[in-house]
CSV table of N, CA and C and ligand atoms in Angstrom, one decimal:
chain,number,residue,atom,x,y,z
A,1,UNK,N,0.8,-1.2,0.0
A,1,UNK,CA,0.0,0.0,0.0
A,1,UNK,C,0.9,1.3,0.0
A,2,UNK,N,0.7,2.5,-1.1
A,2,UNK,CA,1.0,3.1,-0.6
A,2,UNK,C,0.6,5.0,-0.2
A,3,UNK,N,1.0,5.0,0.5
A,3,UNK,CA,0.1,6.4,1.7
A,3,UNK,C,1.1,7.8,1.0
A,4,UNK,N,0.6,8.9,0.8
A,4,UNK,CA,0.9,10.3,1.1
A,4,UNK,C,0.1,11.1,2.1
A,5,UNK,N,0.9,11.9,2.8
A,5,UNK,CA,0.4,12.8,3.5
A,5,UNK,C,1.4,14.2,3.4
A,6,UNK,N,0.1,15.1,3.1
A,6,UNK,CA,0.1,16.2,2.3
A,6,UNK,C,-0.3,17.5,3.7
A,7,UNK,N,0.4,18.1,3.2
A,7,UNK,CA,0.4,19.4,4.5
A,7,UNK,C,0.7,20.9,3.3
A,8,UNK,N,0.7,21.9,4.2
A,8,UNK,CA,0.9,22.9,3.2
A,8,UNK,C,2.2,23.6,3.0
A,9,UNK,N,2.9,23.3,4.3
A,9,UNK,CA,4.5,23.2,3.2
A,9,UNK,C,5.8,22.2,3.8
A,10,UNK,N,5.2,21.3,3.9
A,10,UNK,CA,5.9,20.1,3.9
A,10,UNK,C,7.3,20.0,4.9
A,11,UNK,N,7.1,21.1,5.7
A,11,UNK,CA,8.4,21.4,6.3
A,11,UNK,C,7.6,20.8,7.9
A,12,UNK,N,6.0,21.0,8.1
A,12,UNK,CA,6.1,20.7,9.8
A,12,UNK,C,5.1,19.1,10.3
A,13,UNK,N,3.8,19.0,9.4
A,13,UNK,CA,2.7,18.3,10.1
A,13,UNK,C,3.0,17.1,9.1
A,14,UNK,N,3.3,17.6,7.5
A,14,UNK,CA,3.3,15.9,6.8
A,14,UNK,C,4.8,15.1,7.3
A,15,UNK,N,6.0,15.7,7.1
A,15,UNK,CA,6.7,15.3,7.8
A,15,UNK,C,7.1,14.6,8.7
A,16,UNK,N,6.7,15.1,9.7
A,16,UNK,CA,6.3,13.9,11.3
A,16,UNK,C,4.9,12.9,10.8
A,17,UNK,N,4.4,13.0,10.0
A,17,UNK,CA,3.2,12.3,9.6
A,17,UNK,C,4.1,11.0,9.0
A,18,UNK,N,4.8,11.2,8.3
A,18,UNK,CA,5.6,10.2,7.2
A,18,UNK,C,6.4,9.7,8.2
A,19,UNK,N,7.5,10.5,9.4
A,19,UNK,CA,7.9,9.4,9.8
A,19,UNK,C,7.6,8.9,10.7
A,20,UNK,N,6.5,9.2,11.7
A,20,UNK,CA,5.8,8.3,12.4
A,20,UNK,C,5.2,7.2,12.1
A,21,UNK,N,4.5,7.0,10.5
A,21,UNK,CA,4.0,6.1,9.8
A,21,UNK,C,5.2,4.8,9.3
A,22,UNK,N,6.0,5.1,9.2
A,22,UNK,CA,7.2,4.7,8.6
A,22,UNK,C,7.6,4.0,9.8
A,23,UNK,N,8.2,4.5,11.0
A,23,UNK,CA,8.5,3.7,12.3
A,23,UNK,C,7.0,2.8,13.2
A,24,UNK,N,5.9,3.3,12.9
A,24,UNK,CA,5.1,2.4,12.9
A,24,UNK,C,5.0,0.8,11.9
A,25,UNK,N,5.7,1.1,10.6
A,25,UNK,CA,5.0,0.4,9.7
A,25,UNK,C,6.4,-0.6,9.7
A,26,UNK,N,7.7,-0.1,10.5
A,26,UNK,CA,8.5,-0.8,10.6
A,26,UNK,C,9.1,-1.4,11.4
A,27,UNK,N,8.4,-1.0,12.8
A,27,UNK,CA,8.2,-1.8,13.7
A,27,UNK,C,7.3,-3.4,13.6
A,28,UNK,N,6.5,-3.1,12.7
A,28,UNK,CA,5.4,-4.3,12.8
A,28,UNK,C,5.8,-5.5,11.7
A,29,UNK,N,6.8,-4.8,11.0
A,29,UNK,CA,7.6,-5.3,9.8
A,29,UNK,C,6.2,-5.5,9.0
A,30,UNK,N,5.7,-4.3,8.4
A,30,UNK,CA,5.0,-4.3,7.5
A,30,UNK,C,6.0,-3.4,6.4
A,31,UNK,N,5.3,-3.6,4.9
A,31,UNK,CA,5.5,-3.3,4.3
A,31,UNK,C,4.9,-2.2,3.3
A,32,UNK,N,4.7,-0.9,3.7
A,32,UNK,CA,4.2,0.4,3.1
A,32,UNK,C,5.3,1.3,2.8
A,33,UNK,N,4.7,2.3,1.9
A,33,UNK,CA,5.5,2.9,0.8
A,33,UNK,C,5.0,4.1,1.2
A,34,UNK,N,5.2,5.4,2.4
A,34,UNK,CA,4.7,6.4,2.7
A,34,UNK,C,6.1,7.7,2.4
A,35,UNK,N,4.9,8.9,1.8
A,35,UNK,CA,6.0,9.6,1.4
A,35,UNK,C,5.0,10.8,1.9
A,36,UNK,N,5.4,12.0,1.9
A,36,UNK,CA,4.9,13.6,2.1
A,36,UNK,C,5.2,14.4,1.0
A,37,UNK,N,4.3,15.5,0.8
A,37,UNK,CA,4.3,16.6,0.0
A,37,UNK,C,3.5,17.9,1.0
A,38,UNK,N,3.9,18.8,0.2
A,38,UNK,CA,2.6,20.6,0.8
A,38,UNK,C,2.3,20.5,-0.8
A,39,UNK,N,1.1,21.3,-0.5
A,39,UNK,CA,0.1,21.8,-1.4
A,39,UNK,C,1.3,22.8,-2.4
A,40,UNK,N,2.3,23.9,-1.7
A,40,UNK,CA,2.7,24.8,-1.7
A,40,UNK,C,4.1,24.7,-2.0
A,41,UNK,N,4.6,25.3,-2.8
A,41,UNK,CA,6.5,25.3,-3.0
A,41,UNK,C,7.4,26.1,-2.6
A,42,UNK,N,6.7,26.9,-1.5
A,42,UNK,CA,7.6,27.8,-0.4
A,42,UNK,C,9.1,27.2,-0.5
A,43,UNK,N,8.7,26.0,0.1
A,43,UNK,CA,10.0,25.1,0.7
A,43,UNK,C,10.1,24.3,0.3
A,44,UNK,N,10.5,23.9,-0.7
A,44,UNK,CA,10.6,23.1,-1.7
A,44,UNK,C,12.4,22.5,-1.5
A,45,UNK,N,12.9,21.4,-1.4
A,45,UNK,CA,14.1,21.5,-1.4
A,45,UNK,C,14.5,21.4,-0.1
A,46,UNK,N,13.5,22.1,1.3
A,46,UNK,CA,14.4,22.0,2.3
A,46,UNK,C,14.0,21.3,3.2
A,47,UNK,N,15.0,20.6,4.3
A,47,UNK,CA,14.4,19.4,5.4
A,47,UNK,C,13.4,20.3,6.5
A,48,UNK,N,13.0,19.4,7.3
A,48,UNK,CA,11.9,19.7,7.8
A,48,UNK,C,12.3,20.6,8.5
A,49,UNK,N,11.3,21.4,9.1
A,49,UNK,CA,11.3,22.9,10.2
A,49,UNK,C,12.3,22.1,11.8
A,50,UNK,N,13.2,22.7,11.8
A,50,UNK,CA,14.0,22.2,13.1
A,50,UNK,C,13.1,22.1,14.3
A,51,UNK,N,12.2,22.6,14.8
A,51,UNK,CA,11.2,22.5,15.5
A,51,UNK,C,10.7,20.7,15.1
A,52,UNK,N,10.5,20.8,14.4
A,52,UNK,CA,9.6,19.3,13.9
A,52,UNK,C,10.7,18.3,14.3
A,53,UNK,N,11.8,18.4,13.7
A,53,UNK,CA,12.7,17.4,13.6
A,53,UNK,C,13.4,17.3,15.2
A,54,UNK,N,12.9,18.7,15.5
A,54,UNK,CA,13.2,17.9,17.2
A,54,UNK,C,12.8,17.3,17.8
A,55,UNK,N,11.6,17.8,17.7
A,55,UNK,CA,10.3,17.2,18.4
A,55,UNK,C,10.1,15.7,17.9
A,56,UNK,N,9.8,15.5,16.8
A,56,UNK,CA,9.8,14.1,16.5
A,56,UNK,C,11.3,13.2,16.9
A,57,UNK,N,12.1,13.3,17.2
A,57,UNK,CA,13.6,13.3,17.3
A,57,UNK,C,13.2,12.6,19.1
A,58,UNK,N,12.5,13.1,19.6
A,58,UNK,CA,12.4,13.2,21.5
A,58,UNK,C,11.5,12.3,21.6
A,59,UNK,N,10.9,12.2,20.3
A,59,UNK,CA,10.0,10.4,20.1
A,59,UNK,C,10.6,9.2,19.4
A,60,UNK,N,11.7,9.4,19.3
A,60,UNK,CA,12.5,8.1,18.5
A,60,UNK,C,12.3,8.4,17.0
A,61,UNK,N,12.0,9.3,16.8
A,61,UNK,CA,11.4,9.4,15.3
A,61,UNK,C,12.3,10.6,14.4
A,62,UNK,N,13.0,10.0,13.8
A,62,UNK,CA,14.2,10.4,12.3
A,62,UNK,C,13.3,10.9,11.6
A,63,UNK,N,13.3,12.0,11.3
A,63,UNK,CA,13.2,13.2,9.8
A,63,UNK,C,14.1,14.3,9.4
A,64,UNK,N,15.0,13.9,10.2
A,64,UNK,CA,15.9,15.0,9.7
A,64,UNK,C,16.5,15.0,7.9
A,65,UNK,N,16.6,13.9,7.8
A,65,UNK,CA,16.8,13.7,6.0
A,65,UNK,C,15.9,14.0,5.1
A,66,UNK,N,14.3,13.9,5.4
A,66,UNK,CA,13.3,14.3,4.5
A,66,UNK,C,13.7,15.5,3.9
A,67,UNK,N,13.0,15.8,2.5
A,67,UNK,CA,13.4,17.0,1.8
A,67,UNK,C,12.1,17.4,1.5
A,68,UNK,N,11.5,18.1,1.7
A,68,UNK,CA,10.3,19.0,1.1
A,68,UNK,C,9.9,19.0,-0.7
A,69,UNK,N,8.8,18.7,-1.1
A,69,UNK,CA,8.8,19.0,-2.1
A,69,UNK,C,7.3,19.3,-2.2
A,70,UNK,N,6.7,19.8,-3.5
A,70,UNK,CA,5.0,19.9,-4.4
A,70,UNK,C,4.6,19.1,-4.2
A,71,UNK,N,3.4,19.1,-3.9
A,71,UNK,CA,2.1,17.8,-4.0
A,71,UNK,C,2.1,18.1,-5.6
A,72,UNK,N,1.6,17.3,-6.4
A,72,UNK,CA,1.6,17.1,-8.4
A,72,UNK,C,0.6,16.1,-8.4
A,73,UNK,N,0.0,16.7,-9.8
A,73,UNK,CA,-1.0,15.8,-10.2
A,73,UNK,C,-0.9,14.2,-9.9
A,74,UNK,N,1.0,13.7,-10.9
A,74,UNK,CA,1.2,12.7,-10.8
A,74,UNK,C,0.9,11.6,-9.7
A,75,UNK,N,0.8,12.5,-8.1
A,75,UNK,CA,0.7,11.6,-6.8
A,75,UNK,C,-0.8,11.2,-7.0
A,76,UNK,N,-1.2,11.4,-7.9
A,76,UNK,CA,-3.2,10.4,-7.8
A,76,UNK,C,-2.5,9.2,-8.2
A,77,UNK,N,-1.7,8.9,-9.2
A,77,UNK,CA,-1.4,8.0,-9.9
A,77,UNK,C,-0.6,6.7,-9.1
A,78,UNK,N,0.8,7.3,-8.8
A,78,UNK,CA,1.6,7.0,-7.6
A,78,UNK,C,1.1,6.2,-6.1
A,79,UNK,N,0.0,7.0,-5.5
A,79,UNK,CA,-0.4,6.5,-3.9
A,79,UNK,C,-1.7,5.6,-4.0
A,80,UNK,N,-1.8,5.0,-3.5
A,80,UNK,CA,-3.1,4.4,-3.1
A,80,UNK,C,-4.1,5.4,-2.2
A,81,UNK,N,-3.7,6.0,-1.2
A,81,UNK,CA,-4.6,6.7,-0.5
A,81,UNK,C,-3.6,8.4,0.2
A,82,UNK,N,-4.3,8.9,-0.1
A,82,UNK,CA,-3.7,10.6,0.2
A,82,UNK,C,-4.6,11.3,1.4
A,83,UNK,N,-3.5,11.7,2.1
A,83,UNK,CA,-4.4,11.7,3.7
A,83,UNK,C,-4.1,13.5,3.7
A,84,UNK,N,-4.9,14.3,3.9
A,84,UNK,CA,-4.4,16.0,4.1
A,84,UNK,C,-5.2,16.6,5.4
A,85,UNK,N,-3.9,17.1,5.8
A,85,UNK,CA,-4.0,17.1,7.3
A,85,UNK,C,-4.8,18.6,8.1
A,86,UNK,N,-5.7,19.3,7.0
A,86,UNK,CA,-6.9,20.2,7.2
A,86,UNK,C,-7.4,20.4,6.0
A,87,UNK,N,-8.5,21.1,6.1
A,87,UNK,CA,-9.8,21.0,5.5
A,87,UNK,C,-9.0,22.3,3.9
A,88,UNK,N,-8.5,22.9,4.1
A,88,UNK,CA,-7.8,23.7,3.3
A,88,UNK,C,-6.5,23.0,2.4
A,89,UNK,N,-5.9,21.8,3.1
A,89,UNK,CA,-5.0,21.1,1.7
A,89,UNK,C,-5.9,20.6,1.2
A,90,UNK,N,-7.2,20.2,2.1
A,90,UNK,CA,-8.1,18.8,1.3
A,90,UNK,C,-8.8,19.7,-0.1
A,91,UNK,N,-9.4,20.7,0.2
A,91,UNK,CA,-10.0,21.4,-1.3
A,91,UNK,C,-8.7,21.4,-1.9
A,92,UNK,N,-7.0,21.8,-1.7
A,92,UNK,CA,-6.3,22.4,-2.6
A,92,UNK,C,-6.1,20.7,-3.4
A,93,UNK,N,-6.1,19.4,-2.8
A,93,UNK,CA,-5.6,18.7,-3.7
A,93,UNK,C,-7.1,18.3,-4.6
A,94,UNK,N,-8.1,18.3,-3.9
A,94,UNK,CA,-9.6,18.1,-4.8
A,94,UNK,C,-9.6,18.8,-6.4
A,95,UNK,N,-8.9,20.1,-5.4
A,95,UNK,CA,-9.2,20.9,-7.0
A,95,UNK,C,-8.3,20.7,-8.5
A,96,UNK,N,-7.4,19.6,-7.8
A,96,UNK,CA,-6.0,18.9,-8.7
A,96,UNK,C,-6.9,17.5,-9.6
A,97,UNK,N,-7.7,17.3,-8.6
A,97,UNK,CA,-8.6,16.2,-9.1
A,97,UNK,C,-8.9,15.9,-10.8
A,98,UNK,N,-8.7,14.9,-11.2
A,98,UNK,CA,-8.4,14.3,-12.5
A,98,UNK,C,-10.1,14.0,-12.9
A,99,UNK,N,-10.7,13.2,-11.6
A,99,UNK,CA,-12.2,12.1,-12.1
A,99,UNK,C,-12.1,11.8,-10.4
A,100,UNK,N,-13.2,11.1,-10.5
A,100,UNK,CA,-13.9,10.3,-9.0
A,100,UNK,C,-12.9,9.4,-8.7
A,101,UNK,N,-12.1,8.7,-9.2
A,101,UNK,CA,-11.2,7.8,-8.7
A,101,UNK,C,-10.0,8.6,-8.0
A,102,UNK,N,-9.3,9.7,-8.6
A,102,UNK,CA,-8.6,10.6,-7.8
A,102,UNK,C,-9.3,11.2,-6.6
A,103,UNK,N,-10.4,11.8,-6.9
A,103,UNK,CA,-11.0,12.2,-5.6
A,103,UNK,C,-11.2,11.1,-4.4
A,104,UNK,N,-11.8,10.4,-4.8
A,104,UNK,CA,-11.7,9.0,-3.9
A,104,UNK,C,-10.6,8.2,-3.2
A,105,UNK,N,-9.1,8.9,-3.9
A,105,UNK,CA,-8.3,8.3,-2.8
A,105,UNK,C,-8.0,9.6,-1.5
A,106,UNK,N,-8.6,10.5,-1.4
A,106,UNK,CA,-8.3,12.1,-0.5
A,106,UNK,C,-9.2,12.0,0.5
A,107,UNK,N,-8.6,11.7,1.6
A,107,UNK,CA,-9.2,11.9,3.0
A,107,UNK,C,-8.3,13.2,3.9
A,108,UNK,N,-9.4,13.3,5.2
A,108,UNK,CA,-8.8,14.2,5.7
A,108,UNK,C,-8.2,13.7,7.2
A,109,UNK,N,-7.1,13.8,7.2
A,109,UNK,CA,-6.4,12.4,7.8
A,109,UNK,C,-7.1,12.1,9.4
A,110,UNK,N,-7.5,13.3,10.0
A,110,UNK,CA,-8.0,12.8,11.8
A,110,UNK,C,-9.6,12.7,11.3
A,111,UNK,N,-10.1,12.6,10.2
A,111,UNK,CA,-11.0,11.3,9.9
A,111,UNK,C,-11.0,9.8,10.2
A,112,UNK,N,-10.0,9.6,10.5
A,112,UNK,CA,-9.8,7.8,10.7
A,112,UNK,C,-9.7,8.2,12.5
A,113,UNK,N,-9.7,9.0,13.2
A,113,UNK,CA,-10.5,9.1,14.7
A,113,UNK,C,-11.7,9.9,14.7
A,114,UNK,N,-12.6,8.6,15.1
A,114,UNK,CA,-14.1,8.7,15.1
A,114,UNK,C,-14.6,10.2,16.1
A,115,UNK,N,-13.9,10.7,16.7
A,115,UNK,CA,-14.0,11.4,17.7
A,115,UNK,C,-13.5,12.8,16.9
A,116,UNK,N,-13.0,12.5,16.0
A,116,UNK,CA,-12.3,14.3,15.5
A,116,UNK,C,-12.4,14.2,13.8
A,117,UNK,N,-14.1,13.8,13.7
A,117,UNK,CA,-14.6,14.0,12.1
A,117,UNK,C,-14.4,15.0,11.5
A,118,UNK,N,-13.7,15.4,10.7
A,118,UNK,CA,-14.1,16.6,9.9
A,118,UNK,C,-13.2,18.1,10.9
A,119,UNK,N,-12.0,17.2,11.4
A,119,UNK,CA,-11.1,18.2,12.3
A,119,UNK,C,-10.0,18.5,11.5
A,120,UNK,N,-9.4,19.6,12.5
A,120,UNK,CA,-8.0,19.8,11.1
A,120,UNK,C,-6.7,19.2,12.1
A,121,UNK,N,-5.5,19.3,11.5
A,121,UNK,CA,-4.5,19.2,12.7
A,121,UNK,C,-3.9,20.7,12.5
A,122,UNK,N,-3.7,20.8,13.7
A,122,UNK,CA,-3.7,22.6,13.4
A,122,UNK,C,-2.3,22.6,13.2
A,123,UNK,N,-2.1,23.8,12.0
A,123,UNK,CA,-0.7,24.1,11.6
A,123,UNK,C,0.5,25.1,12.5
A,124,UNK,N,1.4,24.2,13.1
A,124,UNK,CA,2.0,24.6,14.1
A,124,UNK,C,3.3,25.9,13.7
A,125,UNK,N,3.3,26.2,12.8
A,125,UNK,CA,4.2,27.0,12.1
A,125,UNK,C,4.6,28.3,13.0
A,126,UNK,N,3.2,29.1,13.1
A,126,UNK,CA,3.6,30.0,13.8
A,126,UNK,C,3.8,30.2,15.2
A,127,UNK,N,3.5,29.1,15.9
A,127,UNK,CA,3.5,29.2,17.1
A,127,UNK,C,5.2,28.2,18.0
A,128,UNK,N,4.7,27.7,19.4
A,128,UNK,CA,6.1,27.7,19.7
A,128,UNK,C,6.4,26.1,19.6
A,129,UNK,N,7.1,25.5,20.3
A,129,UNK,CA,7.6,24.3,20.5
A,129,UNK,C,6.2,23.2,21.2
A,130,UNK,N,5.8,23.5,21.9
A,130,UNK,CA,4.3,23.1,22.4
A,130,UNK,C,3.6,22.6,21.2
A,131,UNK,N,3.3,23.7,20.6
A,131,UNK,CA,2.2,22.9,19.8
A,131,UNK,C,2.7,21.9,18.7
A,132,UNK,N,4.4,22.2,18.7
A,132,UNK,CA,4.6,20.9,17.6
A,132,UNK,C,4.6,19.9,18.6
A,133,UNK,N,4.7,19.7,20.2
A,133,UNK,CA,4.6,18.5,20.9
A,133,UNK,C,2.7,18.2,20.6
A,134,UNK,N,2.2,19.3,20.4
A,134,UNK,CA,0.6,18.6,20.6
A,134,UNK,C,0.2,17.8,19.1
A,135,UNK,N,1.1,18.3,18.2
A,135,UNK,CA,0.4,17.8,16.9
A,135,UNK,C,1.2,16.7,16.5
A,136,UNK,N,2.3,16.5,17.1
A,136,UNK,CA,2.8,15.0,17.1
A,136,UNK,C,2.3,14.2,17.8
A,137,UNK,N,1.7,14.1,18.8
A,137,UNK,CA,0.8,13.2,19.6
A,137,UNK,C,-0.5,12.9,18.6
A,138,UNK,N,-1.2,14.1,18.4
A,138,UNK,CA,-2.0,13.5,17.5
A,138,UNK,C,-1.9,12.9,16.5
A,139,UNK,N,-1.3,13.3,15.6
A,139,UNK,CA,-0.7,12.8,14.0
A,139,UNK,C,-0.3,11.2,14.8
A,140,UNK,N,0.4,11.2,15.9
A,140,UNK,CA,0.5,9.8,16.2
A,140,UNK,C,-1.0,8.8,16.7
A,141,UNK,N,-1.6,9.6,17.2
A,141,UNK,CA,-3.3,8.5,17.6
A,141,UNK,C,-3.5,8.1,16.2
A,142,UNK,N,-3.4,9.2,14.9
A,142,UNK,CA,-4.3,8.9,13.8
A,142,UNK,C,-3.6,8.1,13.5
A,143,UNK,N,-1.7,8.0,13.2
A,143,UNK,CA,-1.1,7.0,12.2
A,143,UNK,C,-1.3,5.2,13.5
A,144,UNK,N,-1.4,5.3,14.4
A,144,UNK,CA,-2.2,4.1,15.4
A,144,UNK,C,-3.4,3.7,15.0
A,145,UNK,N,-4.4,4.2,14.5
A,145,UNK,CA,-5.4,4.2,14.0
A,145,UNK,C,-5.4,3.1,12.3
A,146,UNK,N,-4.2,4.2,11.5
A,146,UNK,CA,-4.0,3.8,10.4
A,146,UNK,C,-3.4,2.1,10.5
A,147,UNK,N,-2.6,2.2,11.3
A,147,UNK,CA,-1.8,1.2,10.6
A,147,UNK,C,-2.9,-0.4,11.3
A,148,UNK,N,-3.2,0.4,12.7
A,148,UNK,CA,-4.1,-0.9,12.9
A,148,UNK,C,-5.0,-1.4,12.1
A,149,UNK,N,-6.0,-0.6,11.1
A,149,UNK,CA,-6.6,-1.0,9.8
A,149,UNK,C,-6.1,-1.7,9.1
A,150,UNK,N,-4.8,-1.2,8.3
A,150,UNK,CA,-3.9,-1.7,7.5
A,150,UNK,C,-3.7,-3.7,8.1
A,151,UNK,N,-3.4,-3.5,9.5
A,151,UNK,CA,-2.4,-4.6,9.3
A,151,UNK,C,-3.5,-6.1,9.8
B,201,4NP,P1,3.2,22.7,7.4
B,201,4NP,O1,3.5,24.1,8.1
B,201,4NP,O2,2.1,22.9,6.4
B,201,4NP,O3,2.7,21.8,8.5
B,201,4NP,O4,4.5,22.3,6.8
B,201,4NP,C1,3.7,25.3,7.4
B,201,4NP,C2,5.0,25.6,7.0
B,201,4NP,C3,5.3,26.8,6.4
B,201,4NP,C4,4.3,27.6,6.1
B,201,4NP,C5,3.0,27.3,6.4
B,201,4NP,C6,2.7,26.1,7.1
B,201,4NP,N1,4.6,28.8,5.4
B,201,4NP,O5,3.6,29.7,5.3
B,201,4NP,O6,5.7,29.1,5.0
């Protein structure tokens, strides 16, 4: 199977999204193919927001190598299921939308917790070190969520 998770500039929430899923999915010695993009090309080229990479760093969790790049048409083709981590990447990648079958692989990822339908993960950019500890805990219940489906 394989997963994108799409944020809007690839430097803080898809990031930790990918490698949380990745040390989940390699712990269990499963076999998934998870990658990240932003909607956006701000940051294109560069590794994750040092904030992120610490934070996830203080959970056992490596992203310091990730490189930022575009979400592109081509990823309908590429992923099996594309997860966007608020209600604002989910229209930006809809609007990329090819037909129903592209639309159809785009969820919005704290949809797979029953409890936070139709929630965003809030984008920790502007704020301090805290809220990237709050949005890695979450991004972690959802990819818990994911992988127990999966496996
Ligand atoms: P992300 O956070 O979408 O979680 O990677 C952001 C990073 C950078 C910007 C916005 C959000 N920015 O405006 O540059």
């Amino acid at each position: 199977m394989k997963v994108l998770m799409v944020c809007l500039g690839n430097i803080c929430r898809s990031p930790m999204a990918e490698g949380i899923l990745r040390k989940k999915a390699t712990d269990r010695k499963l076999s998934l193919h998870i990658d990240s993009a932003g909607t956006g090309d701000w940051h294109s080229g560069e590794n994750p927001d040092p904030r992120a990479i610490r934070t996830a760093k203080s959970y056992g969790v490596n992203i310091s190598q990730l490189v930022a790049r575009q979400f592109n048409v081509s990823d309908f083709d590429h992923f099996d299921t594309i997860f966007a981590m608020d209600q604002s990447n989910l229209k930006n990648i809809l609007s990329l939308a090819r037909n129903e079958s592209d639309k159809k692989k785009v969820e919005l990822l704290l949809d797979l917790l029953p409890h936070k339908k139709n929630k965003n993960v809030p984008d920790p950019w502007f704020g301090g070190e805290d809220g990237f500890t709050d949005v890695f805990n979450l991004l972690d219940e959802a990819c818990e969520h994911l992988i127990n489906k999966i496996s």
